[in-house]
Short mmCIF file of C-alpha atoms in Angstrom, two decimals:
data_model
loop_
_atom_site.label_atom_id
_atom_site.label_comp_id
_atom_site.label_asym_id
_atom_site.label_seq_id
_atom_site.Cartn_x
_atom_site.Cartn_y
_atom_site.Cartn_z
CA UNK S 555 -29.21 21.43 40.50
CA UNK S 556 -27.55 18.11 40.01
CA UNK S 557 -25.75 17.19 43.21
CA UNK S 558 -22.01 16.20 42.30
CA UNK S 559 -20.45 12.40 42.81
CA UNK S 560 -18.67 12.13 45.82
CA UNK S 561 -16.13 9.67 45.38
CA UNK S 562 -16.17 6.08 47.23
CA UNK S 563 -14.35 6.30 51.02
CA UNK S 564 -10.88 4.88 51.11
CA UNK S 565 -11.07 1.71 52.69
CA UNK S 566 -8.27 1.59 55.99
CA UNK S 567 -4.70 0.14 55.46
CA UNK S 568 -3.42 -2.22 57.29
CA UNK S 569 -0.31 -2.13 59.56
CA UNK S 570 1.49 -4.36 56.93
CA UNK S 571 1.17 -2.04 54.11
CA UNK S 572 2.28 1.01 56.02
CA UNK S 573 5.31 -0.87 57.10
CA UNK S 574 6.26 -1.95 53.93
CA UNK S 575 5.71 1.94 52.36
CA UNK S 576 7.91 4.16 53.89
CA UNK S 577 11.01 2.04 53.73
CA UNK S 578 10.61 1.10 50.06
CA UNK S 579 9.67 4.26 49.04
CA UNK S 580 12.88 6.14 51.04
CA UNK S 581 15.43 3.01 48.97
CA UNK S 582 13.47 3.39 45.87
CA UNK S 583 14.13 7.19 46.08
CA UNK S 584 17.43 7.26 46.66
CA UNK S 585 18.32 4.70 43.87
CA UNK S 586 16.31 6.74 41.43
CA UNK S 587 17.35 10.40 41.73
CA UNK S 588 20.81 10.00 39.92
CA UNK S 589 19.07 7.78 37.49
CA UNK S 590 16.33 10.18 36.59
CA UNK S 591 19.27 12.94 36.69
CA UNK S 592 21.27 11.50 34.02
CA UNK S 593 18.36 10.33 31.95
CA UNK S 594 17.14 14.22 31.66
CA UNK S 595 21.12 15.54 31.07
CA UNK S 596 20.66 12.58 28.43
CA UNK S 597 17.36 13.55 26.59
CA UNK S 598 18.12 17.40 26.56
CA UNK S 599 21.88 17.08 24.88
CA UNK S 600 19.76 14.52 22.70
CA UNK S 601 16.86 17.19 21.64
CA UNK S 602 19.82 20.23 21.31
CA UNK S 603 21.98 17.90 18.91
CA UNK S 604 18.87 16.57 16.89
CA UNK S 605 18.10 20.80 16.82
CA UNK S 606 21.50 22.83 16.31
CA UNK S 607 23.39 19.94 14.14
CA UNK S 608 21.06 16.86 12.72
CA UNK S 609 17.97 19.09 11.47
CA UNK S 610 19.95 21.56 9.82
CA UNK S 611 22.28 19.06 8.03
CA UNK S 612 19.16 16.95 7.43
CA UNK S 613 17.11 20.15 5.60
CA UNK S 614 20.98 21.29 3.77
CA UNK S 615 21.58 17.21 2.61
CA UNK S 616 17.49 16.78 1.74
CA UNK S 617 18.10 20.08 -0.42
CA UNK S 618 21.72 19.56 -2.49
CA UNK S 619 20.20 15.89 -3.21
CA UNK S 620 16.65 17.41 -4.64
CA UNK S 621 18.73 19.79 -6.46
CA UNK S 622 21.65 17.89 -7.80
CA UNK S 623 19.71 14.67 -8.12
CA UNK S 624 16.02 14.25 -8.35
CA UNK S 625 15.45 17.45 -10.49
CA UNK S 626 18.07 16.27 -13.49
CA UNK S 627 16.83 12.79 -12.91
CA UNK S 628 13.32 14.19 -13.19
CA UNK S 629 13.64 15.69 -16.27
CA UNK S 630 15.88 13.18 -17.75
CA UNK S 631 13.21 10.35 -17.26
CA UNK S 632 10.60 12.84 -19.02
CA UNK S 633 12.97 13.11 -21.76
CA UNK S 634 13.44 9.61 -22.00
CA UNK S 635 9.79 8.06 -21.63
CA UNK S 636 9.08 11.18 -24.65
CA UNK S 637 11.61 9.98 -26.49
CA UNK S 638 10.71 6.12 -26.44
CA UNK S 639 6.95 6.46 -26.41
CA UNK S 640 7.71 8.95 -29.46
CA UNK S 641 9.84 6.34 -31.25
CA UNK S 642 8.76 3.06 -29.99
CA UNK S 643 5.66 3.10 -28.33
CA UNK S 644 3.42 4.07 -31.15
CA UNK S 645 4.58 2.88 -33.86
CA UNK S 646 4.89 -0.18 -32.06
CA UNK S 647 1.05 0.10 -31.65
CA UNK S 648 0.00 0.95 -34.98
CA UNK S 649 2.17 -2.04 -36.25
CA UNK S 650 0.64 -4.54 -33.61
CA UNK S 651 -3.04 -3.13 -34.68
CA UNK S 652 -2.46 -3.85 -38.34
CA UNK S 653 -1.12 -7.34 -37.71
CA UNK S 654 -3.74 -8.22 -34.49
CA UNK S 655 -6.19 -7.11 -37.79
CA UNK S 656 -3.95 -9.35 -40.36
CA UNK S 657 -4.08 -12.18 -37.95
CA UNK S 658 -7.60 -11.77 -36.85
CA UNK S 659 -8.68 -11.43 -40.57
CA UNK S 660 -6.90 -14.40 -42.29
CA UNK S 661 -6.29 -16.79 -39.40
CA UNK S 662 -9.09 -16.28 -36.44
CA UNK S 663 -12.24 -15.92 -38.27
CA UNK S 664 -11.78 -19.34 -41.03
CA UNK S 665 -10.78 -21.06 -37.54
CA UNK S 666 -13.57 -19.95 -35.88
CA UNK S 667 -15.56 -21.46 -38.62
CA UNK S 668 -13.62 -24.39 -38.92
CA UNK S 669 -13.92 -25.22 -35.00
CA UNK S 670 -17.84 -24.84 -34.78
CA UNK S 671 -18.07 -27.20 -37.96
CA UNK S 672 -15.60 -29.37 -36.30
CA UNK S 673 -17.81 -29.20 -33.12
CA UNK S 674 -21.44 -30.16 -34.61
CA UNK S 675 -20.08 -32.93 -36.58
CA UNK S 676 -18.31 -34.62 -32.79
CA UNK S 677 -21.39 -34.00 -31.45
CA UNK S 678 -23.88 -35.73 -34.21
CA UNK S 679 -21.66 -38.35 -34.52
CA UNK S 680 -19.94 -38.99 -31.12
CA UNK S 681 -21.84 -37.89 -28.30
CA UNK S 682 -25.26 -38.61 -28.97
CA UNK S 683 -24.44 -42.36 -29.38
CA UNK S 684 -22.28 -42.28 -26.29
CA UNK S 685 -25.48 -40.74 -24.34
CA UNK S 686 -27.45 -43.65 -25.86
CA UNK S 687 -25.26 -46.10 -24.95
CA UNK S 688 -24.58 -44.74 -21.27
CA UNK S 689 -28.27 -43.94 -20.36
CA UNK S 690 -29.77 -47.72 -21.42
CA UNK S 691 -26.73 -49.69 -21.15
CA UNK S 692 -24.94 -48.67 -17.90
CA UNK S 693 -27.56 -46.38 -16.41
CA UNK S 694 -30.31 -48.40 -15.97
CA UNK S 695 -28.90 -51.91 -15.06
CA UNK S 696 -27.08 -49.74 -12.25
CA UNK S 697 -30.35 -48.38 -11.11
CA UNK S 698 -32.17 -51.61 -10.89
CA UNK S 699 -29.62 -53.01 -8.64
CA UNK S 700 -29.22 -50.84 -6.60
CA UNK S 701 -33.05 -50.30 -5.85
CA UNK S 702 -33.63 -54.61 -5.53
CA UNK S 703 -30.14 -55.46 -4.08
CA UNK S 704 -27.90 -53.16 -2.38
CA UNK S 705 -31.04 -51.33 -0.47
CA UNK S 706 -32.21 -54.20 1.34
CA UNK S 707 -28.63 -55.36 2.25
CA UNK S 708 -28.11 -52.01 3.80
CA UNK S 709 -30.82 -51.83 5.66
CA UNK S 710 -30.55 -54.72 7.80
CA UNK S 711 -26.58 -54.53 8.11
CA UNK S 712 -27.73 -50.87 9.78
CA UNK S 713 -30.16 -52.28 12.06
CA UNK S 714 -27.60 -55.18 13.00
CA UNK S 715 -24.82 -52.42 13.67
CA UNK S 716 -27.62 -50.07 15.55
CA UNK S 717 -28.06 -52.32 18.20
CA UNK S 718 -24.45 -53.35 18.91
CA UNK S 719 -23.47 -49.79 18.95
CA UNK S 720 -26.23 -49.54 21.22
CA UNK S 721 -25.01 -52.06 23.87
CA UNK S 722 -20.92 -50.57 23.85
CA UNK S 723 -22.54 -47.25 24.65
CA UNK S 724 -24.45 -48.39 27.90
CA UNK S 725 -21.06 -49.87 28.78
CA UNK S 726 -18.83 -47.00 28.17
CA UNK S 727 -21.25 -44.46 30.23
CA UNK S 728 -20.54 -46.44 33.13
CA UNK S 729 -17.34 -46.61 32.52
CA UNK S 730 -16.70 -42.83 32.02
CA UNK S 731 -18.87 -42.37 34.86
CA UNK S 732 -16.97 -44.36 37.82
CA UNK S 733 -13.36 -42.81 36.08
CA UNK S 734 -14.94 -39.21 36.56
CA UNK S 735 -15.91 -40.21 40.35
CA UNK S 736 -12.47 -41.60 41.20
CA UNK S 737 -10.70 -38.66 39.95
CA UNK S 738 -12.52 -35.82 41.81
CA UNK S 739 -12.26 -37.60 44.93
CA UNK S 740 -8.21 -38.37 44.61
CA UNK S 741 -7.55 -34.95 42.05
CA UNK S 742 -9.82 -32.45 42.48
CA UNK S 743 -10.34 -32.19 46.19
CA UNK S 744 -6.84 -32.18 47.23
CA UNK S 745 -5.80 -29.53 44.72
CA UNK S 746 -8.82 -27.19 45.96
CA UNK S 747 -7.77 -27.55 49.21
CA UNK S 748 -4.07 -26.65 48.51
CA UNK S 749 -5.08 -23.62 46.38
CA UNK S 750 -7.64 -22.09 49.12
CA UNK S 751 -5.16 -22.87 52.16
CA UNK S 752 -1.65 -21.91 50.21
CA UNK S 753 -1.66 -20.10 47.11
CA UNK S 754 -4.25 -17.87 47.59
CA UNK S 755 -2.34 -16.32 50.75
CA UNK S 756 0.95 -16.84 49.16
CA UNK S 757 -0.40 -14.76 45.96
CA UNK S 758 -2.05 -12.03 48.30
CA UNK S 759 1.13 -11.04 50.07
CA UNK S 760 3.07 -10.96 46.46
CA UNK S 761 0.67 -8.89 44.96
CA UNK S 762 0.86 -6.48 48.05
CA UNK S 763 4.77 -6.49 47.71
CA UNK S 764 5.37 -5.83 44.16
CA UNK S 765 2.15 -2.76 43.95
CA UNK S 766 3.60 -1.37 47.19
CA UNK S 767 7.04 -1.49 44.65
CA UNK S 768 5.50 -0.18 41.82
CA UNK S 769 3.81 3.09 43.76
CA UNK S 770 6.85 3.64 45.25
CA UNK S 771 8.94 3.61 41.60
CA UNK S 772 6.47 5.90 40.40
CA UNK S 773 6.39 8.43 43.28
CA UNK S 774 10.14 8.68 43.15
CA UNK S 775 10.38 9.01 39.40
CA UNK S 776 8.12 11.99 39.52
CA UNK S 777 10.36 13.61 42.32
CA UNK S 778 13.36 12.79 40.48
CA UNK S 779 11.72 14.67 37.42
CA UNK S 780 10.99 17.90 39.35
CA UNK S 781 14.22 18.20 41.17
CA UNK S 782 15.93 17.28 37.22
CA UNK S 783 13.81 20.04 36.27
CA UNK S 784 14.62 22.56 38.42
CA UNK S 785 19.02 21.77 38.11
CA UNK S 786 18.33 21.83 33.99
CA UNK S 787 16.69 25.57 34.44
CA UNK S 788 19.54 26.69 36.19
CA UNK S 789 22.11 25.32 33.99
CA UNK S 790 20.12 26.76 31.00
CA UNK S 791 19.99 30.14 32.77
CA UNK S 792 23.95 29.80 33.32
CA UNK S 793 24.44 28.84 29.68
CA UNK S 794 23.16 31.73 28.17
CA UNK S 795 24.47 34.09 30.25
CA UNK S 796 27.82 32.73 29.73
CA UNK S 797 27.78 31.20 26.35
CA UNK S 798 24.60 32.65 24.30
CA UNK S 799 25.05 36.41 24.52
CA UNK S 800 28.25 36.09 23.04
CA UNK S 801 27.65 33.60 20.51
CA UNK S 802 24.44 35.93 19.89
CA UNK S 803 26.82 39.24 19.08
CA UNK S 804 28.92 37.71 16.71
CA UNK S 805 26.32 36.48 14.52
CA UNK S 806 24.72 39.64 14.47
CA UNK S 807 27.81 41.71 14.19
CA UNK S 808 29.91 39.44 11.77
CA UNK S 809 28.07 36.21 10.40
CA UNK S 810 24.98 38.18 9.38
CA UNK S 811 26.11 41.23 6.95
CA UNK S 812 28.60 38.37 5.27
CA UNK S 813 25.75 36.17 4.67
CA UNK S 814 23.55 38.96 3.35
CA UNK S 815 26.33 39.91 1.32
CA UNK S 816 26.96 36.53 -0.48
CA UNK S 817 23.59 36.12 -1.18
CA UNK S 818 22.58 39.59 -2.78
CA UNK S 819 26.04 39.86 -4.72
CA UNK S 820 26.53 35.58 -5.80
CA UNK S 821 23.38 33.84 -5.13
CA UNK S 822 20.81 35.95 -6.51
CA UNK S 823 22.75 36.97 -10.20
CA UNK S 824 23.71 32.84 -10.40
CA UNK S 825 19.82 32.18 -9.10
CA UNK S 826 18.58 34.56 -12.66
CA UNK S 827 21.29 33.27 -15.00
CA UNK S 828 20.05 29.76 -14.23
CA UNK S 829 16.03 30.53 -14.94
CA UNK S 830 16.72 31.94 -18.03
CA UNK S 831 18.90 28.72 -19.20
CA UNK S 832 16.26 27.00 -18.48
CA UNK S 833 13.92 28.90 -19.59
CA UNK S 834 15.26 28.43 -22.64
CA UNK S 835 15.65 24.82 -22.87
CA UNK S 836 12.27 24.53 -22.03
CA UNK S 837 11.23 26.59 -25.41
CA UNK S 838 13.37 24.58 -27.64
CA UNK S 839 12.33 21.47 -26.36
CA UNK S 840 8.67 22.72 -26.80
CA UNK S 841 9.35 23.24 -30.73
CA UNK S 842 10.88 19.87 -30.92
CA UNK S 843 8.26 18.34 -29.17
CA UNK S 844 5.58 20.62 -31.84
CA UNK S 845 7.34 19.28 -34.81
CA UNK S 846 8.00 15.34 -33.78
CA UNK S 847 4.25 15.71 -32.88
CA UNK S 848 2.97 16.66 -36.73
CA UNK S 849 5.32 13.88 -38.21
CA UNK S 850 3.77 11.30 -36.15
CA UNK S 851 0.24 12.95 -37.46
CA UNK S 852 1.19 12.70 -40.80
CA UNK S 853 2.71 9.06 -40.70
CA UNK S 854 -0.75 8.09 -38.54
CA UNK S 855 -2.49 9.36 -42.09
CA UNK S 856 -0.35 7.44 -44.14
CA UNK S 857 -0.99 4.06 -42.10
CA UNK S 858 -4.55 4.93 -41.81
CA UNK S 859 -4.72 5.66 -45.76
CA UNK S 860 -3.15 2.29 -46.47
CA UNK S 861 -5.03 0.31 -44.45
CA UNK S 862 -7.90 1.41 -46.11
CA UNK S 863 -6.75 1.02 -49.05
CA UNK S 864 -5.66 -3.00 -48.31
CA UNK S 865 -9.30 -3.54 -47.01
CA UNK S 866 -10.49 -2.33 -50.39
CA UNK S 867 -7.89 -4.62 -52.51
CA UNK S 868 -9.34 -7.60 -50.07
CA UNK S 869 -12.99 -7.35 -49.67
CA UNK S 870 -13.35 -4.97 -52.62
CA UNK S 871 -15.82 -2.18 -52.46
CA UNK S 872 -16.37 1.45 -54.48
CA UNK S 873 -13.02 3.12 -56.23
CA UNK S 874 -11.71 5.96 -53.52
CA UNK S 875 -12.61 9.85 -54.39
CA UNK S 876 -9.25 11.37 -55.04
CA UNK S 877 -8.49 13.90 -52.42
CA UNK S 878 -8.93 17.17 -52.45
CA UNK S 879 -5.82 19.35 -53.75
CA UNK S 880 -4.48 21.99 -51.09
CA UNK S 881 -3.36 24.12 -53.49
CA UNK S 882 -6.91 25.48 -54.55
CA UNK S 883 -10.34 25.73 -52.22
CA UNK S 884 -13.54 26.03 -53.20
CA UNK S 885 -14.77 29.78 -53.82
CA UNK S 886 -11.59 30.97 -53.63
CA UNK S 887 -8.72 32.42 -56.17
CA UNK S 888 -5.97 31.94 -53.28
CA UNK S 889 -3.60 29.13 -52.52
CA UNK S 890 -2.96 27.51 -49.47
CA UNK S 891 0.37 28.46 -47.93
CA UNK S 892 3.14 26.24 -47.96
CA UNK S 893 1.07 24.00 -50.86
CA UNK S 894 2.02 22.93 -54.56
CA UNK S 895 -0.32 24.84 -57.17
CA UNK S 896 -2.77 22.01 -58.66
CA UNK S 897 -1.50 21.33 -62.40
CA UNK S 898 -4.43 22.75 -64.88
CA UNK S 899 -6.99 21.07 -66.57
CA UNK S 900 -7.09 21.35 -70.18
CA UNK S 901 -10.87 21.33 -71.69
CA UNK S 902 -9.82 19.50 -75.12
CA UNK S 903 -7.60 17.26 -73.17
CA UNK S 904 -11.00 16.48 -71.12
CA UNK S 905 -13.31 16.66 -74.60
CA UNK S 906 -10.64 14.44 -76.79
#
């Protein structure tokens, strides 16, 4: 069994600290009652505005403007970024492919070519006589002076400039050494003695002051708080006897069934009417959306076809099967709905 902590003795106060308690703590409280009082009368008519009136206006405002605003705004923006990556965005694309395939075709690649013959030719006949020229004409002669000339110069303006720096050094140590001495004799002792002998006790009887202070603050704020407490209950209690009840009866007995009323006969018909409108727009918005999508697949085919068929005309290559015709599919007597019958093939057309 684990014996518990007992926590550390108090250590005795002195007779200064007791006499500077009970007086600062009897001003302090006395100051900070009525303070503390209005402060709480403060923060409660605060938190019962912010709950009857701001909250609900907040919620009703947050709602028209979601309603009114961001929804139409919502779907106008998804009407309009359809719209313009329908009619600009892609074929804005396809275009920029076929000429990024143009340019790339009949301007980047004979460049390319251009630029890397360009490039051997400066290097065979410009930098490999400028390496020559640099290695055994500059490089060298460099090299040998420094090694024979400048080496031997530095070397003994070093050893010259070691030994002065030398001697200033010795000098300067003793120097430093007596200005460090004459300092802490005529500085440092006479503001350690002032510190020890003043400001320490000076700082000691502050500190004792202004915690004495804060205690007391803090004890009468929490008394202030319980005595705030206990006037706000009975002013609540008083409240709703005198103001609640009936405020209570003539929701219930009035507000209420007219409420219910506007909502079952108005809100709910309106609230039905409006989700079939939209209902509906939503439909024929889906069949334009179905048949913008199969042009853009068709004109995609078209683009796709001719680019082909410009590759061919460029770069040549074998003649194109002919398509398939809808009308007629192999194995089968029937047409293809919504196609063109194929025209017929006569045999002595074929033979002749």
């Amino acid at each position: 069994m684990e014996l518990q902590q007992q926590p550390p003795p108090r250590q005795p106060e002195g007779c200064l600290t007791v006499a500077i308690r009970v007086p600062v703590r009897i001003v302090v409280l006395v100051l900070v009652v009525p303070v503390r009082m209005v402060w709480d009368v403060l923060a409660a008519g605060a938190r019962a505005v912010h709950r009857t009136a701001l909250r609900p206006l907040g919620r009703a405002l947050a709602w028209l403007g979601r309603t009114l605003i961001v929804v139409p705004l919502t779907y106008l923006g998804r009407g309009l970024a359809w719209t313009g990556r329908t009619l600009i965005v892609v074929p804005l694309t396809y275009l920029g492919r076929g000429l990024a395939w143009t340019g790339r075709m009949l301007i980047v690649v004979p460049l390319t070519y251009l630029g890397r013959a360009l490039a051997w030719t400066g290097r065979v006949l410009v930098l490999t006589p400028l390496a020559w020229l640099w290695r055994y004409g500059v490089a060298a002669p460099a090299q040998w002076l420094y090694r024979w000339a400048l080496t031997p110069l530095g070397r003994g303006i070093a050893w010259v400039a070691s030994g002065v720096a030398a001697g200033v050094a010795w000098v300067a140590s003793g120097v430093w050494m007596a200005l460090v001495r004459v300092g802490l004799i005529l500085i440092v002792v006479p503001v350690g003695w002032f510190w020890r002998r003043v400001l320490t006790p000076v700082g000691h009887a502050i500190a004792l002051v202004g915690r004495e202070v804060g205690a007391a603050f803090g004890h009468a704020w929490r008394i202030a708080g319980q005595l705030s407490r206990a006037v706000g209950r009975g002013l609540k209690w008083l409240g709703g006897q005198l103001v609640g009840r009936p405020v209570r009866w003539v929701w219930r007995t009035l507000c209420a069934p007219v409420l219910h009323w506007v909502r079952d006969a108005l809100w709910a018909p309106a609230a039905r009417a409006a989700a079939v409108v939209g209902r509906a727009a939503r439909e024929a918005l889906g069949a334009a959306g179905r048949g913008a999508r199969e042009a853009l697949a068709s004109a995609r085919d078209t683009v796709r076809q001719a680019r082909a068929d410009a590759w061919r005309a460029l770069v040549g290559g074998p003649p194109r099967e002919p398509a398939p015709h809808p009308a007629r599919t192999l194995g089968r007597t029937t047409t293809a709905s919504g196609a063109v019958p194929a025209p017929e093939i006569s045999l002595r057309k074929t033979e002749g």
